Short mmCIF file of C-alpha atoms and ligand atoms in Angstrom, two decimals:
data_model
loop_
_atom_site.label_atom_id
_atom_site.label_comp_id
_atom_site.label_asym_id
_atom_site.label_seq_id
_atom_site.Cartn_x
_atom_site.Cartn_y
_atom_site.Cartn_z
CA UNK U 25 14.00 25.89 -6.46
CA UNK U 26 17.98 26.35 -5.42
CA UNK U 27 17.38 28.01 -2.19
CA UNK U 28 18.73 26.77 1.21
CA UNK U 29 16.83 25.00 2.45
CA UNK U 30 15.00 25.81 6.82
CA UNK U 31 13.99 24.10 9.26
CA UNK U 32 11.18 24.71 11.66
CA UNK U 33 11.87 25.48 15.67
CA UNK U 34 9.17 26.17 18.31
CA UNK U 35 11.05 26.81 21.63
CA UNK U 36 8.60 26.48 24.65
CA UNK U 37 5.38 27.52 22.61
CA UNK U 38 2.18 27.94 24.42
CA UNK U 39 -0.64 29.49 23.08
CA UNK U 40 -4.31 30.06 25.20
CA UNK U 41 -7.69 30.58 24.38
CA UNK U 42 -10.76 31.43 26.61
CA UNK U 43 -13.57 28.40 26.77
CA UNK U 44 -16.31 30.30 25.07
CA UNK U 45 -18.44 28.43 27.42
CA UNK U 46 -17.22 28.62 30.55
CA UNK U 47 -15.43 31.64 30.15
CA UNK U 48 -11.91 30.78 31.17
CA UNK U 49 -8.62 30.58 29.74
CA UNK U 50 -6.61 27.26 29.06
CA UNK U 51 -3.68 26.23 27.10
CA UNK U 52 -4.70 25.40 23.38
CA UNK U 53 -0.72 24.18 23.41
CA UNK U 54 1.29 24.02 25.98
CA UNK U 55 5.29 24.49 26.31
CA UNK U 56 5.89 22.95 23.44
CA UNK U 57 9.83 22.89 21.90
CA UNK U 58 10.36 20.60 18.91
CA UNK U 59 13.02 21.01 15.84
CA UNK U 60 11.92 20.13 12.29
CA UNK U 61 14.97 18.94 10.17
CA UNK U 62 15.35 21.29 6.52
CA UNK U 63 13.67 19.23 3.53
CA UNK U 64 11.94 16.49 5.79
CA UNK U 65 8.53 15.93 6.17
CA UNK U 66 6.86 15.84 9.06
CA UNK U 67 3.16 15.41 9.99
CA UNK U 68 1.31 16.17 13.58
CA UNK U 69 -0.97 13.80 14.55
CA UNK U 70 -3.54 13.06 17.37
CA UNK U 71 -7.29 13.30 18.14
CA UNK U 72 -9.43 15.98 17.85
CA UNK U 73 -9.13 19.38 19.54
CA UNK U 74 -5.06 18.15 20.72
CA UNK U 75 -3.74 21.37 19.28
CA UNK U 76 -2.49 20.61 15.53
CA UNK U 77 -4.27 23.42 13.81
CA UNK U 78 -3.76 26.09 16.50
CA UNK U 79 0.47 24.64 16.11
CA UNK U 80 -0.14 25.22 12.49
CA UNK U 81 -1.52 28.67 12.80
CA UNK U 82 1.37 29.83 14.54
CA UNK U 83 3.92 28.40 12.51
CA UNK U 84 2.06 30.17 9.14
CA UNK U 85 1.17 33.24 11.41
CA UNK U 86 -2.19 33.92 11.87
CA UNK U 87 -2.23 32.91 15.41
CA UNK U 88 0.57 34.28 17.38
CA UNK U 89 1.84 32.65 20.66
CA UNK U 90 1.05 33.48 24.03
CA UNK U 91 4.99 32.19 25.64
CA UNK U 92 7.93 31.19 23.75
CA UNK U 93 9.44 31.96 20.06
CA UNK U 94 8.93 30.66 16.61
CA UNK U 95 12.12 30.36 14.33
CA UNK U 96 12.16 29.76 10.87
CA UNK U 97 16.00 28.53 9.96
CA UNK U 98 17.82 30.81 12.39
CA UNK U 99 15.59 33.57 12.35
CA UNK U 100 13.07 34.55 15.15
CA UNK U 101 9.70 35.06 13.25
CA UNK U 102 6.87 35.72 15.55
CA UNK U 103 6.67 39.41 14.76
CA UNK U 104 6.32 38.91 11.09
CA UNK U 105 2.91 38.94 9.69
CA UNK U 106 2.31 35.26 7.88
CA UNK U 107 2.84 37.21 4.08
CA UNK U 108 6.41 37.93 5.47
CA UNK U 109 6.90 34.70 6.43
CA UNK U 110 8.87 31.96 4.00
CA UNK U 111 5.81 29.57 4.58
CA UNK U 112 3.04 28.73 2.02
CA UNK U 113 -0.35 26.64 3.70
CA UNK U 114 -2.69 24.44 1.71
CA UNK U 115 -5.64 24.79 3.37
CA UNK U 116 -8.40 21.81 3.96
CA UNK U 117 -11.42 23.34 2.07
CA UNK U 118 -8.36 24.72 -0.73
CA UNK U 119 -9.78 28.16 -0.75
CA UNK U 120 -9.70 28.69 -4.66
CA UNK U 121 -10.63 31.75 -5.53
CA UNK U 122 -13.81 31.03 -7.25
CA UNK U 123 -14.16 33.58 -10.64
CA UNK U 124 -10.40 32.89 -11.83
CA UNK U 125 -9.12 30.15 -13.87
CA UNK U 126 -6.79 27.50 -13.00
CA UNK U 127 -3.40 29.89 -14.31
CA UNK U 128 -4.69 32.92 -12.53
CA UNK U 129 -5.28 31.02 -8.95
CA UNK U 130 -1.66 29.77 -9.03
CA UNK U 131 -0.57 33.17 -10.22
CA UNK U 132 -2.46 35.38 -7.66
CA UNK U 133 0.55 35.16 -4.98
CA UNK U 134 3.30 36.45 -7.79
CA UNK U 135 1.29 39.12 -8.82
CA UNK U 136 0.81 40.43 -5.39
CA UNK U 137 4.70 40.00 -4.93
CA UNK U 138 4.83 41.98 -8.40
CA UNK U 139 6.82 39.63 -10.01
CA UNK U 140 7.70 40.45 -14.01
CA UNK U 141 5.03 39.03 -16.26
CA UNK U 142 7.01 36.93 -18.17
CA UNK U 143 8.51 35.39 -14.99
CA UNK U 144 4.98 34.38 -13.61
CA UNK U 145 3.60 32.88 -16.87
CA UNK U 146 7.41 31.06 -16.45
CA UNK U 147 6.71 30.04 -12.92
CA UNK U 148 2.96 28.93 -13.32
CA UNK U 149 3.28 26.71 -15.78
CA UNK U 150 6.64 25.37 -14.62
CA UNK U 151 4.51 24.28 -11.12
CA UNK U 152 1.47 23.43 -13.29
CA UNK U 153 3.76 20.66 -14.98
CA UNK U 154 4.84 19.37 -11.82
CA UNK U 155 1.03 18.94 -10.60
CA UNK U 156 0.13 17.75 -14.07
CA UNK U 157 -2.63 20.05 -14.61
CA UNK U 158 -0.59 21.23 -18.19
CA UNK U 159 -3.39 22.25 -20.49
CA UNK U 160 -6.22 22.87 -17.21
CA UNK U 161 -4.95 26.46 -17.44
CA UNK U 162 -8.00 27.96 -18.82
CA UNK U 163 -10.67 26.29 -16.85
CA UNK U 164 -12.55 28.08 -14.10
CA UNK U 165 -11.91 25.97 -10.63
CA UNK U 166 -15.77 25.42 -10.33
CA UNK U 167 -15.18 23.12 -13.97
CA UNK U 168 -12.56 20.92 -11.64
CA UNK U 169 -12.63 17.59 -9.94
CA UNK U 170 -12.02 17.45 -6.18
CA UNK U 171 -8.69 16.17 -6.43
CA UNK U 172 -7.36 18.62 -9.73
CA UNK U 173 -8.88 21.50 -7.31
CA UNK U 174 -6.62 20.15 -4.52
CA UNK U 175 -3.37 19.85 -7.15
CA UNK U 176 -4.38 23.54 -7.42
CA UNK U 177 -4.36 24.70 -3.94
CA UNK U 178 -0.80 23.04 -4.16
CA UNK U 179 0.37 24.73 -7.02
CA UNK U 180 -0.61 28.23 -5.76
CA UNK U 181 1.73 27.62 -2.73
CA UNK U 182 4.35 25.92 -4.54
CA UNK U 183 4.63 28.49 -6.92
CA UNK U 184 5.66 31.45 -4.08
CA UNK U 185 8.74 29.37 -3.05
CA UNK U 186 8.51 28.93 0.30
CA UNK U 187 10.76 27.39 2.65
CA UNK U 188 7.92 25.67 4.15
CA UNK U 189 5.34 23.84 2.79
CA UNK U 190 2.17 23.65 5.76
CA UNK U 191 -0.89 21.60 4.87
CA UNK U 192 -3.85 21.71 7.24
CA UNK U 193 -5.38 18.49 6.67
CA UNK U 194 -5.40 18.91 2.78
CA UNK U 195 -6.98 15.59 1.70
CA UNK U 196 -10.12 15.51 3.70
CA UNK U 197 -12.56 16.30 1.38
CA UNK U 198 -11.62 13.43 -1.13
CA UNK U 199 -12.40 9.78 -1.58
CA UNK U 200 -10.71 7.42 0.38
CA UNK U 201 -9.21 5.90 -3.22
CA UNK U 202 -8.01 9.42 -3.84
CA UNK U 203 -6.72 10.47 -0.97
CA UNK U 204 -3.93 8.07 -1.14
CA UNK U 205 -2.89 8.54 -4.80
CA UNK U 206 -2.64 12.39 -3.71
CA UNK U 207 -0.55 12.04 -0.75
CA UNK U 208 1.62 10.00 -2.68
CA UNK U 209 1.86 13.07 -5.45
CA UNK U 210 2.22 14.97 -2.43
CA UNK U 211 5.47 12.72 -1.06
CA UNK U 212 6.57 13.03 -4.57
CA UNK U 213 6.16 16.78 -5.26
CA UNK U 214 7.92 17.52 -1.86
CA UNK U 215 10.79 15.27 -2.34
CA UNK U 216 11.34 17.31 -6.07
CA UNK U 217 11.13 20.22 -4.91
CA UNK U 218 13.11 19.26 -1.20
CA UNK U 219 10.90 21.76 0.65
CA UNK U 220 10.25 21.46 4.56
CA UNK U 221 6.63 19.98 4.81
CA UNK U 222 4.86 19.75 8.09
CA UNK U 223 1.49 18.32 7.40
CA UNK U 224 -1.45 17.97 9.89
CA UNK U 225 -3.69 15.00 10.35
CA UNK U 226 -5.54 12.71 12.24
CA UNK U 227 -5.66 9.93 10.13
CA UNK U 228 -2.49 7.65 10.96
CA UNK U 229 -1.80 5.96 8.00
CA UNK U 230 -1.30 9.25 5.88
CA UNK U 231 1.08 10.29 8.54
CA UNK U 232 3.19 6.66 8.43
CA UNK U 233 2.68 7.24 4.38
CA UNK U 234 3.87 10.52 4.66
CA UNK U 235 6.50 10.96 7.02
CA UNK U 236 10.25 11.26 8.12
CA UNK U 237 9.27 12.03 11.61
CA UNK U 238 5.63 11.92 13.03
CA UNK U 239 4.89 13.95 16.20
CA UNK U 240 2.08 12.92 18.03
CA UNK U 241 -0.11 15.44 19.84
CA UNK U 242 -2.49 15.06 22.66
CA UNK U 243 -4.55 17.64 24.99
CA UNK U 244 -2.12 20.37 24.11
CA UNK U 245 1.06 18.84 24.81
CA UNK U 246 3.53 16.45 22.94
CA UNK U 247 3.42 12.99 23.75
CA UNK U 248 6.01 11.81 21.09
CA UNK U 249 8.61 12.34 18.18
CA UNK U 250 9.79 9.57 16.38
CA UNK U 251 9.89 8.05 12.94
CA UNK U 252 6.77 5.82 12.00
CA UNK U 253 8.78 2.72 12.93
CA UNK U 254 10.05 4.59 16.12
CA UNK U 255 6.63 5.31 16.68
CA UNK U 256 5.04 2.10 15.76
CA UNK U 257 7.54 -0.33 17.63
CA UNK U 258 8.64 1.65 20.28
CA UNK U 259 5.61 3.39 21.43
CA UNK U 260 6.17 5.48 25.14
CA UNK U 261 2.52 5.29 26.46
CA UNK U 262 -0.73 3.44 25.96
CA UNK U 263 -1.83 6.72 24.61
CA UNK U 264 0.11 6.53 21.94
CA UNK U 265 0.40 2.94 21.40
CA UNK U 266 -3.35 3.12 20.30
CA UNK U 267 -3.15 6.11 18.53
CA UNK U 268 -0.66 4.60 16.27
CA UNK U 269 -1.92 1.22 14.53
CA UNK U 270 -3.65 -1.41 17.22
CA UNK U 271 -2.45 -2.24 19.60
CA UNK U 272 -3.18 -4.93 23.01
CA UNK U 273 -2.11 -4.83 26.32
CA UNK U 274 -1.23 -7.17 28.53
CA UNK U 275 -0.18 -6.07 32.37
CA UNK U 276 1.89 -7.91 34.78
CA UNK U 277 4.55 -7.74 37.44
CA UNK U 278 8.12 -8.95 36.90
CA UNK U 279 9.12 -11.83 38.93
CA UNK U 280 12.69 -12.74 37.67
CA UNK U 281 14.91 -13.11 34.54
CA UNK U 282 15.42 -16.00 32.40
CA UNK U 283 18.31 -15.94 29.77
CA UNK U 284 17.93 -12.16 29.33
CA UNK U 285 14.04 -12.51 28.92
CA UNK U 286 12.76 -10.38 31.52
CA UNK U 287 9.45 -12.93 33.08
CA UNK U 288 6.62 -12.10 33.58
CA UNK U 289 3.25 -12.75 35.48
CA UNK U 290 0.08 -12.17 33.30
CA UNK U 291 -2.83 -13.58 34.18
CA UNK U 292 -1.64 -16.08 36.49
CA UNK U 293 1.26 -17.35 33.45
CA UNK U 294 4.63 -17.15 32.84
CA UNK U 295 5.38 -14.32 29.79
CA UNK U 296 8.58 -13.75 28.71
CA UNK U 297 9.38 -11.00 26.99
CA UNK U 298 12.90 -8.56 25.87
CA UNK U 299 13.20 -6.39 28.89
CA UNK U 300 13.92 -2.78 28.30
CA UNK U 301 16.01 -0.65 30.60
CA UNK U 302 15.16 -0.24 34.49
CA UNK U 303 12.93 -3.19 34.12
CA UNK U 304 12.85 -4.46 38.29
CA UNK U 305 11.40 -7.47 40.14
CA UNK U 306 8.32 -7.05 41.63
CA UNK U 307 7.25 -4.20 39.80
CA UNK U 308 4.10 -3.66 37.33
CA UNK U 309 4.48 -3.43 33.22
CA UNK U 310 2.46 -3.34 30.70
CA UNK U 311 3.25 -4.69 27.46
CA UNK U 312 2.06 -3.51 24.00
CA UNK U 313 1.56 -6.44 21.63
CA UNK U 314 0.63 -5.50 17.80
CA UNK U 315 -2.08 -8.14 16.54
CA UNK U 316 0.30 -9.05 13.29
CA UNK U 317 2.88 -9.85 16.21
CA UNK U 318 0.71 -12.83 17.85
CA UNK U 319 0.39 -16.23 16.59
CA UNK U 320 -2.23 -19.14 17.78
CA UNK U 321 -0.80 -22.64 18.56
CA UNK U 322 -1.50 -25.59 20.58
CA UNK U 323 0.80 -25.18 22.76
CA UNK U 324 3.17 -22.38 24.61
CA UNK U 325 3.25 -19.11 25.52
CA UNK U 326 -0.64 -17.94 27.29
CA UNK U 327 -3.34 -20.02 27.55
CA UNK U 328 -6.07 -18.35 25.92
CA UNK U 329 -10.18 -18.94 25.07
CA UNK U 330 -11.11 -18.02 20.99
CA UNK U 331 -13.98 -15.75 20.84
CA UNK U 332 -14.50 -14.61 17.80
CA UNK U 333 -12.58 -16.31 14.34
CA UNK U 334 -13.32 -14.53 11.52
CA UNK U 335 -11.79 -14.95 7.40
CA UNK U 336 -10.35 -11.57 6.48
CA UNK U 337 -8.81 -13.25 2.64
CA UNK U 338 -4.94 -11.76 3.34
CA UNK U 339 -4.95 -13.06 7.36
CA UNK U 340 -7.48 -14.51 10.08
CA UNK U 341 -8.64 -12.16 12.24
CA UNK U 342 -8.74 -13.85 15.90
CA UNK U 343 -10.13 -12.48 19.75
CA UNK U 344 -9.05 -14.44 22.30
CA UNK U 345 -9.16 -14.26 25.99
CA UNK U 346 -6.26 -14.64 27.94
CA UNK U 347 -7.79 -14.59 31.59
CA UNK U 348 -9.26 -11.07 31.95
CA UNK U 349 -7.51 -9.69 28.69
CA UNK U 350 -9.31 -9.72 25.75
CA UNK U 351 -6.04 -9.88 22.64
CA UNK U 352 -6.94 -9.56 19.09
CA UNK U 353 -4.73 -10.66 16.66
CA UNK U 354 -4.24 -11.33 12.96
CA UNK U 355 -2.47 -14.58 11.26
CA UNK U 356 -1.07 -13.54 8.08
CA UNK U 357 -2.19 -15.34 5.00
CA UNK U 358 -4.15 -18.58 6.93
CA UNK U 359 -4.80 -20.95 3.46
CA UNK U 360 -2.39 -23.51 5.17
CA UNK U 361 -2.76 -22.75 8.37
CA UNK U 362 -4.94 -24.64 11.23
CA UNK U 363 -7.75 -22.54 12.34
CA UNK U 364 -9.02 -21.93 15.39
CA UNK U 365 -12.89 -22.04 16.24
CA UNK U 366 -14.75 -19.70 18.71
CA UNK U 367 -14.96 -21.60 21.60
CA UNK U 368 -11.66 -23.76 20.95
CA UNK U 369 -9.05 -23.48 23.94
CA UNK U 370 -5.62 -22.70 22.47
CA UNK U 371 -1.86 -20.61 23.09
CA UNK U 372 -1.43 -17.50 22.52
CA UNK U 373 2.22 -17.24 21.40
CA UNK U 374 4.71 -14.60 20.49
CA UNK U 375 8.52 -14.03 20.14
CA UNK U 376 9.99 -12.05 22.80
CA UNK U 377 11.22 -9.67 20.90
CA UNK U 378 8.14 -8.67 19.03
CA UNK U 379 6.75 -6.93 22.03
CA UNK U 380 7.47 -3.34 23.30
CA UNK U 381 7.73 -3.15 27.27
CA UNK U 382 6.28 0.48 28.37
N1 LIG J 418 -10.37 30.69 17.77
C1 LIG J 418 -10.66 29.41 19.34
N2 LIG J 418 -10.98 30.24 20.92
C2 LIG J 418 -10.79 29.44 21.48
N3 LIG J 418 -11.06 28.02 21.59
C3 LIG J 418 -10.03 27.38 20.39
C4 LIG J 418 -9.93 28.85 19.32
N4 LIG J 418 -9.53 27.92 18.15
C5 LIG J 418 -9.00 26.42 18.62
N5 LIG J 418 -9.80 26.17 19.70
C6 LIG J 418 -9.40 25.37 20.98
O1 LIG J 418 -8.38 25.04 20.91
C7 LIG J 418 -8.13 23.30 21.33
C8 LIG J 418 -7.13 23.27 20.33
O2 LIG J 418 -7.61 23.02 18.80
P1 LIG J 418 -7.38 22.85 17.41
O3 LIG J 418 -8.24 23.69 16.30
O4 LIG J 418 -5.66 23.55 17.08
O5 LIG J 418 -7.37 21.34 17.55
P2 LIG J 418 -7.02 20.12 15.98
O6 LIG J 418 -6.12 19.55 17.00
O7 LIG J 418 -6.81 21.20 15.41
O8 LIG J 418 -8.11 19.37 16.16
P3 LIG J 418 -9.31 19.17 14.63
O9 LIG J 418 -8.97 17.40 14.82
O10 LIG J 418 -10.60 19.01 14.90
O11 LIG J 418 -8.96 19.89 13.38
C9 LIG J 418 -9.62 22.80 20.99
O12 LIG J 418 -10.01 22.72 22.27
C10 LIG J 418 -10.88 23.78 20.11
O13 LIG J 418 -11.96 23.93 20.76
MG1 LIG J 419 -7.62 21.14 13.28
#
């Protein structure tokens, strides 16, 4: 597939639906602008109902935006029907043709496009090889496992050589283990073909494992866009921090600075953290602490009481109370570390630069 790669751009896109119960209009997607680079793998991630599917369906052309314009490369595509767009979609339900075999399912889109028979055969066999289904082309789709059906669905989308591949929770019907291996497959194939992929999920580990960029959505608006690392280490809000991985929130007023660190009063104790720009003495801040960044110690840090101490093999899981705040932490490789028991008084420590100030 030696096509010119195309990106996607949403320019102030909104979609208004009517609430069937109240009859009132509401924004399912509100004033969303974003740029998806050609050849990148981007996921739309967010809680149920936040507008992920609606956004994807507008890009595919199954819904039209009420405001704004969608571009594929430089071309505005709002007016194009789905089959006139250079996109293909892989659905959660696979939507395979039940009375067709694997070959005919994959060939279907090419037949519709009146591609010559010889070329169809060549392209279908090539794609089946790519998704590792060679030899299965004569099987009916009801004789396939869930993972194999998912591969047929993927092959069917890839074979028409779209510039952009759209996925709406394509792995949610598979068991946990297959989901992990199929997502690796999807990433491999996307990189091999060099196609732009937009992938909807509400599974944060899937988003982290797959994406160049993650777009976090909340209630119809974009909450943050960034690489998995940017979003994990530098969330812009409590919502994002909580949605990606586990997060603890320590709240305190800034009392001063010391050796380039910001000093906060957290639950009556001093806490020094790497500052972010614009922090001011006297203001309240929230500090995001990831469970794996913290440790327990006999001294230093914030005094705390152990409320839960659980051996998990690769880590020791603790819940400790710092004043009124419950903090969850995971100490890795606990084999040769001192284990704190429930009820013990100790200290919560972490390096000042492992936290993020909101
Ligand atoms: N055709 C429709 N008519 C009215 N409301 C709709 C319609 N389609 C979706 N909605 C509403 O729009 C909002 C966004 O829906 P959407 O399907 O985009 O969510 P989602 O983020 O994909 O959620 P999920 O993770 O559950 O799939 C929801 O409140 C939903 O109920
Ligand atoms: Mg959805």
